Amino acid sequence: MADDSEAPPAPPCTLVIFGVMGDLARRLLVAPALYNLAAEKLLPEKFAVVGIARAAADTDSFRRDAREGLREFAPAASANETWRWVEQRLHYLRGDFDAPETYEALAKWLAKRGASDGVHNVVFYLATPPDLFGPIITRLGQAGLTREGETFWRRVIIEKPFGTDLKSALALNREVLSVLNESQTYRIDHYLGKETVQNIMVLRFANAIFEPIWNRDHIDHVQITVAETVGVERRGKFYDATGALIDMVPTHLFQLLTLIAMEPPTSLDADAMRYEKVKVLNAVQRASADSVVRGQYDAGKVKGRAVEAYKRSPDVAPTSRTETYVALKLLIDSWRWAGVPFYLRTGKSLAARRTEIAVQFKRAPLALFKDSGIDHMRSNVLSLCLQPCETASLRFSAKVPGPSMRIEPVEMTFDYRDHFNAAPKTGYETLIYDCMNGDATLFRRADEIEAGWRIVQSLLDAWRDQKSEPAAYHAGSAGPQEADALLARDGRQWRAIA
Ligand code: BG6
């Protein structure tokens, strides 16, 4: 993590993107992420991108395509001088990911560059379907491209999902670490690059008022919500084989969970942070089948737009049982959290887009107000909205003006964007920059991934055995009723998402 806005440019390097014609690279990596980094002068003068894909294209058409992408996916940016700076550094190499010739051609390209301007540092970014991560790393190793020298480094960024279950994640870690050192391995979760997610750490540990009450004595429960309005869109093939649990929970939701629940690390050092996060995951109790709800959206309307049922989406089986929504209750076995439920939910085609963490405190006793006709007081809630708004709000009770004693909940809100006047970013900017600087704090270590999988594996097993249908919910709603029942059983309710 760069620690001030005057951060220097990253060291000279080449960024090799495997799968450069895919959705991720087109929508997020080249524009806006590289554009934003260039605009902030965080890319080195000696910088180049080599995009690799199977598609018949060349450097000229790749640059034209990238310019189109800029218009489409970063409308606030323009094909200005900054973009021209990026564009002239883009190169295309056509090749099959499983053909040794591709790696020979890449090795030649990198050697030529090394000879002409002395740049040997390389970040390999695997923006490909997950089943190619292992084979590409093996090929890179065989071609000698992951070997580091006294004066240069080689690093690999691996996208998510990392494995499709515990067994495959363990196997992938073995395969990766037979070629790379852990210190060369950057397993990405773009949530960790979001400013608002990093701000959770600052909020908790740079303010003295929260830590003393951040425990089971004062906190009633925590709700973590990642609600999306988008449906499965054009990702049917990937999504139908993946589902909401694997797509979102061991990655994005567990990152939010661990940042809220971890003990203060001893430093901002990558290992100190990751050690504390793994401890949280290891302390999560195995969830029973009745503390999990799966849902799948039916036809409906999202923000006035008609949405077809998930089962009718392109590349989705008409009889699919894949969940597009999941809600779960987790308990953490630790002195700090014993007995405090963490309710997590995420879903597609919901009523609103909202990523939020809400920490609900225990109610104040009514003692003082018992004879004043007040029979109920709302709890304090600290809510952190990470997107689309970027706010921290505290709900507390206030007296309604007038002669009688009436109490109402009010909110005090801090708006990150208004205050710092910061342009929204994708999260990838920070992570690419950190990797170029060798800072792995915001990346996931092998044991963290494995601990996450251990929690969800039992649920996957149970679902596979039960072969039950997910609960239906209408597109544009807040999710299935069964998810409401999950909290109602505990005398609680979800916060509104819209
Ligand atoms: C991705 C998931 O990792 O995160 C997508 O694969 C999801 O299904 C996306 O839509 C959400 O990211 P963000 O940044 O829009 O919250």
Short mmCIF file of C-alpha atoms and ligand atoms in Angstrom, two decimals:
data_model
loop_
_atom_site.label_atom_id
_atom_site.label_comp_id
_atom_site.label_asym_id
_atom_site.label_seq_id
_atom_site.Cartn_x
_atom_site.Cartn_y
_atom_site.Cartn_z
CA MET A 1 0.00 0.00 0.00
CA ALA A 2 1.46 3.35 -0.96
CA ASP A 3 1.31 5.47 2.17
CA ASP A 4 0.94 8.94 0.73
CA SER A 5 -0.43 10.68 -2.31
CA GLU A 6 3.10 11.56 -3.42
CA ALA A 7 3.92 7.91 -4.04
CA PRO A 8 6.74 7.47 -6.59
CA PRO A 9 6.27 5.65 -9.88
CA ALA A 10 6.68 1.88 -9.79
CA PRO A 11 10.06 0.46 -10.87
CA PRO A 12 10.62 -0.13 -14.61
CA CYS A 13 8.80 -3.28 -15.67
CA THR A 14 6.72 -5.10 -18.25
CA LEU A 15 3.17 -6.21 -17.56
CA VAL A 16 2.24 -9.37 -19.45
CA ILE A 17 -1.52 -9.97 -19.50
CA PHE A 18 -2.69 -13.47 -20.38
CA GLY A 19 -6.28 -13.37 -21.63
CA VAL A 20 -6.08 -9.75 -22.70
CA MET A 21 -9.17 -10.03 -24.94
CA GLY A 22 -11.33 -11.27 -22.06
CA ASP A 23 -13.92 -9.28 -20.15
CA LEU A 24 -11.75 -8.50 -17.15
CA ALA A 25 -8.82 -7.13 -19.12
CA ARG A 26 -11.05 -5.14 -21.44
CA ARG A 27 -13.41 -3.70 -18.84
CA LEU A 28 -11.05 -3.10 -15.96
CA LEU A 29 -7.35 -3.66 -16.44
CA VAL A 30 -6.25 -1.67 -19.47
CA ALA A 31 -8.86 1.02 -19.11
CA PRO A 32 -9.58 2.27 -16.58
CA ALA A 33 -6.89 0.77 -14.26
CA LEU A 34 -3.72 1.41 -16.30
CA TYR A 35 -5.12 4.71 -17.51
CA ASN A 36 -5.78 5.82 -13.90
CA LEU A 37 -2.29 4.75 -12.82
CA ALA A 38 -0.74 6.68 -15.70
CA ALA A 39 -2.85 9.74 -14.87
CA GLU A 40 -1.48 9.67 -11.33
CA LYS A 41 2.07 9.24 -12.63
CA LEU A 42 2.43 5.92 -10.85
CA LEU A 43 3.66 3.97 -13.87
CA PRO A 44 7.38 4.06 -14.69
CA GLU A 45 8.62 5.75 -17.85
CA LYS A 46 10.10 2.40 -18.88
CA PHE A 47 6.84 0.50 -18.94
CA ALA A 48 5.27 -1.83 -21.48
CA VAL A 49 2.26 -4.11 -21.68
CA VAL A 50 2.26 -7.35 -23.63
CA GLY A 51 -1.25 -8.67 -24.13
CA ILE A 52 -1.49 -12.35 -25.01
CA ALA A 53 -4.59 -14.07 -26.39
CA ARG A 54 -5.64 -16.52 -29.04
CA ALA A 55 -7.64 -14.02 -31.07
CA ALA A 56 -6.36 -13.03 -34.49
CA ALA A 57 -5.17 -9.50 -33.80
CA ASP A 58 -2.01 -7.45 -33.88
CA THR A 59 -0.59 -4.55 -31.94
CA ASP A 60 -2.44 -1.96 -34.05
CA SER A 61 -5.83 -3.57 -33.67
CA PHE A 62 -5.17 -4.22 -29.98
CA ARG A 63 -4.47 -0.51 -29.46
CA ARG A 64 -7.62 0.43 -31.39
CA ASP A 65 -9.63 -2.01 -29.30
CA ALA A 66 -8.20 -0.64 -26.09
CA ARG A 67 -9.15 2.90 -27.19
CA GLU A 68 -12.71 1.67 -27.76
CA GLY A 69 -12.63 0.10 -24.33
CA LEU A 70 -11.56 3.39 -22.81
CA ARG A 71 -14.60 5.09 -24.33
CA GLU A 72 -16.93 2.36 -23.20
CA PHE A 73 -15.63 1.49 -19.75
CA ALA A 74 -13.99 4.69 -18.59
CA PRO A 75 -16.26 7.37 -20.00
CA ALA A 76 -14.82 9.96 -17.61
CA ALA A 77 -11.38 9.45 -19.19
CA SER A 78 -10.57 10.60 -22.70
CA ALA A 79 -8.11 9.65 -25.42
CA ASN A 80 -5.85 12.46 -24.23
CA GLU A 81 -2.11 12.65 -23.73
CA THR A 82 -2.24 10.25 -20.77
CA TRP A 83 -4.03 7.70 -22.90
CA ARG A 84 -1.58 8.13 -25.78
CA TRP A 85 1.22 7.49 -23.29
CA VAL A 86 -0.44 4.19 -22.31
CA GLU A 87 -1.44 3.26 -25.83
CA GLN A 88 2.02 3.46 -27.32
CA ARG A 89 3.20 1.01 -24.66
CA LEU A 90 0.63 -1.66 -25.60
CA HIS A 91 1.80 -4.67 -27.60
CA TYR A 92 0.01 -7.79 -28.73
CA LEU A 93 1.27 -11.33 -28.98
CA ARG A 94 -1.01 -13.95 -30.47
CA GLY A 95 -0.70 -17.41 -29.03
CA ASP A 96 -2.25 -20.50 -27.49
CA PHE A 97 -1.74 -20.72 -23.75
CA ASP A 98 -0.82 -24.37 -23.97
CA ALA A 99 1.66 -24.08 -26.85
CA PRO A 100 5.36 -23.90 -25.93
CA GLU A 101 5.88 -21.58 -28.95
CA THR A 102 3.83 -18.88 -27.22
CA TYR A 103 6.26 -18.85 -24.32
CA GLU A 104 9.25 -18.95 -26.65
CA ALA A 105 7.91 -15.91 -28.48
CA LEU A 106 7.28 -14.16 -25.17
CA ALA A 107 10.77 -15.01 -23.92
CA LYS A 108 12.21 -13.56 -27.12
CA TRP A 109 10.16 -10.39 -26.76
CA LEU A 110 11.24 -9.92 -23.14
CA ALA A 111 14.90 -10.65 -23.92
CA LYS A 112 14.85 -8.11 -26.74
CA ARG A 113 13.37 -5.51 -24.44
CA GLY A 114 15.90 -6.35 -21.75
CA ALA A 115 18.71 -5.86 -24.26
CA SER A 116 17.37 -2.56 -25.58
CA ASP A 117 16.34 -0.73 -22.41
CA GLY A 118 17.55 -2.89 -19.59
CA VAL A 119 14.11 -3.82 -18.23
CA HIS A 120 13.95 -7.38 -16.91
CA ASN A 121 11.27 -7.00 -14.20
CA VAL A 122 8.03 -8.67 -15.23
CA VAL A 123 4.54 -8.98 -13.78
CA PHE A 124 2.57 -11.81 -15.38
CA TYR A 125 -1.16 -11.22 -14.93
CA LEU A 126 -3.36 -14.30 -15.38
CA ALA A 127 -6.71 -12.84 -16.44
CA THR A 128 -7.82 -16.16 -17.93
CA PRO A 129 -10.40 -18.78 -17.04
CA PRO A 130 -9.32 -20.39 -13.74
CA ASP A 131 -8.55 -23.81 -15.22
CA LEU A 132 -5.62 -22.22 -17.09
CA PHE A 133 -3.84 -20.77 -14.03
CA GLY A 134 -1.87 -23.94 -13.27
CA PRO A 135 -0.95 -24.81 -16.88
CA ILE A 136 0.21 -21.25 -17.69
CA ILE A 137 2.41 -21.07 -14.59
CA THR A 138 3.89 -24.46 -15.41
CA ARG A 139 4.68 -23.33 -18.96
CA LEU A 140 6.16 -20.05 -17.71
CA GLY A 141 8.39 -22.06 -15.40
CA GLN A 142 9.44 -24.46 -18.16
CA ALA A 143 10.37 -21.51 -20.37
CA GLY A 144 12.54 -20.12 -17.56
CA LEU A 145 10.43 -16.97 -17.41
CA THR A 146 9.74 -17.07 -13.67
CA ARG A 147 13.44 -17.25 -12.74
CA GLU A 148 14.57 -14.15 -10.87
CA GLY A 149 18.04 -12.60 -10.90
CA GLU A 150 20.13 -10.56 -8.47
CA THR A 151 18.83 -7.36 -9.98
CA PHE A 152 15.41 -8.20 -11.32
CA TRP A 153 12.19 -9.88 -10.25
CA ARG A 154 9.39 -11.94 -11.77
CA ARG A 155 5.91 -11.93 -10.17
CA VAL A 156 2.61 -13.54 -11.06
CA ILE A 157 -0.85 -12.15 -10.31
CA ILE A 158 -3.47 -14.89 -10.18
CA GLU A 159 -7.13 -14.00 -10.55
CA LYS A 160 -9.99 -15.60 -8.70
CA PRO A 161 -11.62 -18.04 -8.14
CA PHE A 162 -8.62 -19.87 -6.79
CA GLY A 163 -9.86 -23.45 -7.15
CA THR A 164 -13.39 -24.75 -7.35
CA ASP A 165 -13.34 -26.46 -3.95
CA LEU A 166 -10.90 -27.17 -1.14
CA LYS A 167 -9.24 -30.07 -2.93
CA SER A 168 -8.63 -28.18 -6.14
CA ALA A 169 -7.42 -25.08 -4.26
CA LEU A 170 -4.88 -27.23 -2.39
CA ALA A 171 -3.78 -28.82 -5.66
CA LEU A 172 -3.49 -25.43 -7.36
CA ASN A 173 -1.42 -24.04 -4.50
CA ARG A 174 0.89 -27.05 -4.81
CA GLU A 175 1.20 -26.60 -8.55
CA VAL A 176 1.83 -22.85 -8.26
CA LEU A 177 4.36 -23.22 -5.46
CA SER A 178 6.27 -25.90 -7.32
CA VAL A 179 7.20 -23.18 -9.82
CA LEU A 180 7.06 -19.94 -7.81
CA ASN A 181 8.05 -18.83 -4.34
CA GLU A 182 5.22 -17.55 -2.19
CA SER A 183 6.88 -14.13 -2.44
CA GLN A 184 6.42 -14.16 -6.23
CA THR A 185 2.77 -15.19 -5.96
CA TYR A 186 0.07 -12.51 -5.85
CA ARG A 187 -3.41 -14.01 -5.50
CA ILE A 188 -5.71 -11.12 -6.19
CA ASP A 189 -9.06 -10.14 -4.71
CA HIS A 190 -9.95 -6.74 -6.13
CA TYR A 191 -12.01 -5.90 -3.02
CA LEU A 192 -8.76 -5.42 -1.15
CA GLY A 193 -7.76 -2.68 -3.55
CA LYS A 194 -10.87 -0.63 -2.86
CA GLU A 195 -10.14 2.45 -0.79
CA THR A 196 -13.23 1.95 1.31
CA VAL A 197 -12.22 -1.61 2.16
CA GLN A 198 -8.75 -0.48 3.24
CA ASN A 199 -10.42 2.24 5.24
CA ILE A 200 -11.95 -0.40 7.52
CA MET A 201 -8.48 -0.94 8.99
CA VAL A 202 -7.95 2.75 9.53
CA LEU A 203 -11.36 3.21 11.04
CA ARG A 204 -10.80 0.39 13.49
CA PHE A 205 -7.19 0.90 14.41
CA ALA A 206 -6.45 4.59 13.94
CA ASN A 207 -9.38 5.67 16.14
CA ALA A 208 -9.25 4.99 19.83
CA ILE A 209 -13.02 4.98 20.36
CA PHE A 210 -13.95 1.80 18.49
CA GLU A 211 -11.54 -0.84 19.70
CA PRO A 212 -12.72 -0.94 23.37
CA ILE A 213 -16.30 -1.70 22.29
CA TRP A 214 -15.44 -3.95 19.34
CA ASN A 215 -16.37 -7.22 21.00
CA ARG A 216 -19.12 -9.50 22.25
CA ASP A 217 -19.81 -7.33 25.30
CA HIS A 218 -21.06 -4.50 23.13
CA ILE A 219 -21.83 -5.84 19.68
CA ASP A 220 -25.08 -7.67 19.06
CA HIS A 221 -24.36 -8.86 15.54
CA VAL A 222 -22.76 -7.89 12.23
CA GLN A 223 -24.36 -7.87 8.78
CA ILE A 224 -22.26 -7.98 5.63
CA THR A 225 -24.10 -7.42 2.37
CA VAL A 226 -22.89 -7.44 -1.21
CA ALA A 227 -26.05 -6.82 -3.24
CA GLU A 228 -25.80 -6.45 -6.99
CA THR A 229 -28.33 -5.33 -9.58
CA VAL A 230 -26.44 -7.02 -12.41
CA GLY A 231 -27.52 -10.50 -13.34
CA VAL A 232 -25.34 -13.19 -14.82
CA GLU A 233 -25.03 -11.16 -18.08
CA ARG A 234 -22.64 -12.82 -20.56
CA ARG A 235 -20.87 -14.95 -17.97
CA GLY A 236 -23.35 -17.84 -17.95
CA LYS A 237 -20.79 -20.53 -18.67
CA PHE A 238 -18.51 -19.51 -15.82
CA TYR A 239 -21.27 -18.56 -13.42
CA ASP A 240 -23.45 -21.65 -13.83
CA ALA A 241 -20.50 -23.80 -12.87
CA THR A 242 -19.58 -21.49 -10.00
CA GLY A 243 -22.60 -19.94 -8.22
CA ALA A 244 -22.79 -17.13 -5.70
CA LEU A 245 -21.15 -19.02 -2.83
CA ILE A 246 -17.88 -19.74 -4.64
CA ASP A 247 -17.90 -16.56 -6.70
CA MET A 248 -18.26 -14.18 -3.79
CA VAL A 249 -18.02 -15.73 -0.32
CA PRO A 250 -14.51 -17.18 0.12
CA THR A 251 -13.17 -14.07 -1.59
CA HIS A 252 -14.90 -10.71 -1.26
CA LEU A 253 -17.17 -11.46 1.70
CA PHE A 254 -14.46 -13.19 3.71
CA GLN A 255 -12.15 -10.24 3.11
CA LEU A 256 -14.75 -7.95 4.64
CA LEU A 257 -15.40 -10.42 7.46
CA THR A 258 -11.74 -10.76 8.36
CA LEU A 259 -11.07 -7.03 8.30
CA ILE A 260 -13.98 -6.46 10.68
CA ALA A 261 -13.18 -9.38 12.96
CA MET A 262 -9.38 -9.60 13.10
CA GLU A 263 -7.20 -8.66 16.03
CA PRO A 264 -4.96 -5.62 15.56
CA PRO A 265 -1.92 -6.78 13.59
CA THR A 266 1.51 -5.95 14.98
CA SER A 267 2.40 -3.98 11.83
CA LEU A 268 1.19 -3.24 8.31
CA ASP A 269 3.65 -5.80 7.07
CA ALA A 270 2.09 -8.31 4.65
CA ASP A 271 2.62 -11.33 6.87
CA ALA A 272 1.48 -9.63 10.08
CA MET A 273 -1.83 -8.71 8.45
CA ARG A 274 -2.39 -12.00 6.73
CA TYR A 275 -1.58 -13.92 9.90
CA GLU A 276 -4.40 -12.16 11.75
CA LYS A 277 -6.84 -12.77 8.93
CA VAL A 278 -6.10 -16.47 8.81
CA LYS A 279 -6.69 -16.67 12.57
CA VAL A 280 -10.22 -15.34 12.09
CA LEU A 281 -11.01 -17.83 9.34
CA ASN A 282 -9.62 -20.69 11.37
CA ALA A 283 -11.88 -19.71 14.26
CA VAL A 284 -15.08 -19.71 12.17
CA GLN A 285 -17.35 -22.54 13.28
CA ARG A 286 -18.47 -24.96 10.62
CA ALA A 287 -21.85 -23.66 9.40
CA SER A 288 -24.75 -26.09 9.64
CA ALA A 289 -27.01 -26.55 6.64
CA ASP A 290 -29.85 -24.68 8.38
CA SER A 291 -27.76 -21.54 8.76
CA VAL A 292 -27.43 -21.14 5.01
CA VAL A 293 -29.98 -20.10 2.40
CA ARG A 294 -29.46 -20.40 -1.33
CA GLY A 295 -31.63 -18.55 -3.82
CA GLN A 296 -31.98 -18.23 -7.57
CA TYR A 297 -33.65 -15.31 -9.32
CA ASP A 298 -36.78 -15.64 -11.29
CA ALA A 299 -38.08 -13.16 -13.85
CA GLY A 300 -38.75 -9.67 -12.54
CA LYS A 301 -37.84 -6.03 -12.89
CA VAL A 302 -34.60 -4.49 -11.73
CA LYS A 303 -34.84 -0.71 -11.59
CA GLY A 304 -37.70 -0.74 -14.06
CA ARG A 305 -35.86 -2.99 -16.52
CA ALA A 306 -37.41 -6.40 -17.27
CA VAL A 307 -35.07 -9.24 -16.35
CA GLU A 308 -35.48 -12.83 -17.48
CA ALA A 309 -35.20 -15.70 -15.07
CA TYR A 310 -31.63 -16.86 -14.40
CA LYS A 311 -32.44 -20.22 -16.00
CA ARG A 312 -33.11 -18.45 -19.30
CA SER A 313 -29.77 -16.64 -19.40
CA PRO A 314 -27.35 -17.50 -22.21
CA ASP A 315 -25.13 -20.52 -21.45
CA VAL A 316 -27.13 -21.46 -18.34
CA ALA A 317 -28.77 -24.87 -18.12
CA PRO A 318 -32.59 -24.53 -18.18
CA THR A 319 -32.73 -26.90 -15.20
CA SER A 320 -29.87 -25.23 -13.35
CA ARG A 321 -29.75 -25.47 -9.55
CA THR A 322 -26.94 -22.94 -9.28
CA GLU A 323 -27.53 -20.29 -6.63
CA THR A 324 -27.43 -16.62 -7.58
CA TYR A 325 -27.99 -15.62 -3.96
CA VAL A 326 -26.63 -16.92 -0.72
CA ALA A 327 -27.15 -15.87 2.89
CA LEU A 328 -25.36 -17.44 5.83
CA LYS A 329 -24.89 -17.11 9.52
CA LEU A 330 -21.38 -17.65 10.84
CA LEU A 331 -20.07 -17.78 14.38
CA ILE A 332 -16.48 -17.10 15.33
CA ASP A 333 -15.06 -19.07 18.22
CA SER A 334 -12.86 -16.53 19.92
CA TRP A 335 -12.79 -14.51 23.14
CA ARG A 336 -13.71 -11.41 21.18
CA TRP A 337 -16.60 -12.83 19.14
CA ALA A 338 -18.09 -15.88 20.89
CA GLY A 339 -21.87 -15.73 20.48
CA VAL A 340 -21.94 -12.77 18.06
CA PRO A 341 -23.52 -13.84 14.77
CA PHE A 342 -22.06 -12.59 11.51
CA TYR A 343 -24.78 -12.63 8.85
CA LEU A 344 -23.46 -12.57 5.28
CA ARG A 345 -25.52 -12.26 2.09
CA THR A 346 -24.82 -11.65 -1.55
CA GLY A 347 -26.91 -11.91 -4.66
CA LYS A 348 -27.43 -10.91 -8.26
CA SER A 349 -30.42 -9.11 -9.81
CA LEU A 350 -31.43 -7.59 -6.51
CA ALA A 351 -33.31 -4.34 -5.93
CA ALA A 352 -30.21 -2.19 -5.49
CA ARG A 353 -26.45 -2.27 -5.67
CA ARG A 354 -25.07 -1.97 -2.18
CA THR A 355 -21.99 -3.29 -0.44
CA GLU A 356 -22.32 -2.62 3.25
CA ILE A 357 -21.06 -3.73 6.62
CA ALA A 358 -23.36 -2.93 9.51
CA VAL A 359 -22.17 -3.40 13.07
CA GLN A 360 -25.19 -3.42 15.35
CA PHE A 361 -24.52 -2.69 19.00
CA LYS A 362 -26.48 -4.00 21.96
CA ARG A 363 -29.47 -1.96 23.07
CA ALA A 364 -29.17 0.50 25.91
CA PRO A 365 -31.25 -0.53 28.96
CA LEU A 366 -34.63 1.19 29.17
CA ALA A 367 -34.22 1.94 32.90
CA LEU A 368 -34.20 5.72 32.62
CA PHE A 369 -37.13 5.93 30.24
CA LYS A 370 -39.33 3.16 31.62
CA ASP A 371 -42.01 5.49 32.99
CA SER A 372 -42.01 7.87 30.04
CA GLY A 373 -44.12 5.72 27.72
CA ILE A 374 -41.11 4.64 25.65
CA ASP A 375 -41.17 0.90 25.30
CA HIS A 376 -38.53 0.39 22.67
CA MET A 377 -35.22 1.93 21.76
CA ARG A 378 -33.30 1.35 18.55
CA SER A 379 -29.75 0.05 18.74
CA ASN A 380 -26.72 2.01 17.66
CA VAL A 381 -25.47 0.89 14.28
CA LEU A 382 -22.17 1.71 12.68
CA SER A 383 -22.64 1.16 8.95
CA LEU A 384 -19.91 1.30 6.39
CA CYS A 385 -21.23 1.61 2.87
CA LEU A 386 -18.47 0.62 0.47
CA GLN A 387 -20.34 1.04 -2.80
CA PRO A 388 -22.00 2.74 -4.55
CA CYS A 389 -21.82 5.32 -1.77
CA GLU A 390 -18.61 5.53 0.26
CA THR A 391 -19.79 6.48 3.70
CA ALA A 392 -19.49 5.68 7.38
CA SER A 393 -22.64 6.38 9.39
CA LEU A 394 -23.43 6.09 13.05
CA ARG A 395 -27.04 5.71 14.10
CA PHE A 396 -27.91 6.96 17.54
CA SER A 397 -30.97 8.09 19.45
CA ALA A 398 -31.95 11.73 19.80
CA LYS A 399 -34.76 13.50 21.62
CA VAL A 400 -37.52 14.80 19.38
CA PRO A 401 -37.96 18.52 20.23
CA GLY A 402 -41.09 19.26 22.30
CA PRO A 403 -42.47 18.98 25.78
CA SER A 404 -42.89 15.20 25.84
CA MET A 405 -40.07 12.68 25.91
CA ARG A 406 -39.92 11.15 22.46
CA ILE A 407 -36.85 9.46 21.05
CA GLU A 408 -35.95 8.92 17.41
CA PRO A 409 -32.97 7.36 15.69
CA VAL A 410 -30.81 9.83 13.73
CA GLU A 411 -27.69 9.35 11.62
CA MET A 412 -24.35 11.06 11.52
CA THR A 413 -22.65 10.40 8.19
CA PHE A 414 -19.16 10.90 6.84
CA ASP A 415 -18.90 10.82 3.05
CA TYR A 416 -15.50 9.71 1.88
CA ARG A 417 -15.86 10.93 -1.70
CA ASP A 418 -17.18 14.39 -0.82
CA HIS A 419 -14.56 14.96 1.81
CA PHE A 420 -11.53 13.83 -0.15
CA ASN A 421 -12.91 14.70 -3.55
CA ALA A 422 -11.49 11.42 -4.81
CA ALA A 423 -12.42 9.99 -8.20
CA PRO A 424 -13.77 6.44 -7.97
CA LYS A 425 -11.30 3.67 -8.82
CA THR A 426 -11.69 0.01 -9.61
CA GLY A 427 -9.39 -1.39 -6.91
CA TYR A 428 -7.09 -2.87 -9.56
CA GLU A 429 -4.94 0.28 -9.67
CA THR A 430 -3.69 -0.14 -6.11
CA LEU A 431 -3.12 -3.86 -6.53
CA ILE A 432 -1.17 -3.65 -9.78
CA TYR A 433 0.94 -0.84 -8.33
CA ASP A 434 1.55 -2.79 -5.10
CA CYS A 435 2.61 -5.89 -7.01
CA MET A 436 5.07 -3.86 -9.08
CA ASN A 437 6.50 -2.60 -5.80
CA GLY A 438 6.66 -6.06 -4.22
CA ASP A 439 4.08 -5.26 -1.54
CA ALA A 440 1.88 -8.31 -0.95
CA THR A 441 -0.12 -6.92 1.99
CA LEU A 442 -3.32 -6.72 -0.04
CA PHE A 443 -2.96 -10.13 -1.66
CA ARG A 444 -4.03 -13.49 -0.31
CA ARG A 445 -1.57 -16.02 1.01
CA ALA A 446 -1.95 -19.76 0.35
CA ASP A 447 -3.11 -20.55 3.90
CA GLU A 448 -5.71 -17.78 3.84
CA ILE A 449 -7.27 -19.22 0.70
CA GLU A 450 -7.26 -22.71 2.13
CA ALA A 451 -8.82 -21.57 5.43
CA GLY A 452 -11.61 -19.87 3.45
CA TRP A 453 -12.28 -22.98 1.42
CA ARG A 454 -12.46 -25.12 4.57
CA ILE A 455 -15.46 -23.05 5.71
CA VAL A 456 -17.41 -23.31 2.47
CA GLN A 457 -16.46 -26.87 1.59
CA SER A 458 -18.88 -28.44 4.07
CA LEU A 459 -21.71 -26.41 2.56
CA LEU A 460 -20.79 -27.46 -0.95
CA ASP A 461 -20.75 -31.09 0.16
CA ALA A 462 -24.12 -30.82 1.86
CA TRP A 463 -25.72 -29.20 -1.20
CA ARG A 464 -24.27 -31.76 -3.54
CA ASP A 465 -25.75 -34.55 -1.42
CA GLN A 466 -29.14 -32.92 -0.89
CA LYS A 467 -29.59 -32.00 -4.57
CA SER A 468 -32.18 -29.47 -3.39
CA GLU A 469 -33.50 -26.57 -5.45
CA PRO A 470 -32.47 -23.08 -4.39
CA ALA A 471 -35.29 -20.86 -3.08
CA ALA A 472 -36.76 -18.63 -5.78
CA TYR A 473 -36.75 -14.83 -5.55
CA HIS A 474 -37.96 -12.25 -8.02
CA ALA A 475 -35.35 -10.25 -9.86
CA GLY A 476 -35.50 -6.78 -8.35
CA SER A 477 -36.46 -7.99 -4.86
CA ALA A 478 -34.27 -8.11 -1.74
CA GLY A 479 -33.75 -11.88 -2.02
CA PRO A 480 -35.71 -14.99 -0.98
CA GLN A 481 -38.06 -14.98 2.02
CA GLU A 482 -36.09 -17.86 3.45
CA ALA A 483 -33.22 -15.42 4.03
CA ASP A 484 -35.52 -13.21 6.11
CA ALA A 485 -36.55 -16.26 8.09
CA LEU A 486 -32.89 -17.03 8.84
CA LEU A 487 -32.62 -13.79 10.84
CA ALA A 488 -36.19 -13.82 12.13
CA ARG A 489 -35.38 -17.08 13.94
CA ASP A 490 -32.83 -15.10 15.96
CA GLY A 491 -35.24 -12.20 16.50
CA ARG A 492 -33.37 -10.00 14.04
CA GLN A 493 -33.90 -8.62 10.55
CA TRP A 494 -31.84 -7.64 7.56
CA ARG A 495 -31.22 -4.01 6.85
CA ALA A 496 -32.96 -2.67 3.76
CA ILE A 497 -30.76 -2.77 0.70
CA ALA A 498 -32.56 -0.17 -1.41
C1 BG6 B 1 -16.35 -10.48 -9.12
C2 BG6 B 1 -17.40 -11.54 -9.29
O1 BG6 B 1 -15.22 -11.00 -8.47
O2 BG6 B 1 -16.86 -9.41 -8.33
C3 BG6 B 1 -18.62 -10.92 -9.97
O3 BG6 B 1 -16.90 -12.60 -10.09
C4 BG6 B 1 -19.10 -9.72 -9.19
O4 BG6 B 1 -19.66 -11.89 -10.09
C5 BG6 B 1 -17.96 -8.74 -8.92
O5 BG6 B 1 -20.11 -9.08 -9.96
C6 BG6 B 1 -18.38 -7.64 -7.97
O6 BG6 B 1 -17.35 -6.67 -7.92
P1 BG6 B 1 -17.68 -5.17 -7.60
O7 BG6 B 1 -16.37 -4.49 -7.55
O8 BG6 B 1 -18.58 -4.67 -8.70
O9 BG6 B 1 -18.39 -5.18 -6.29
#
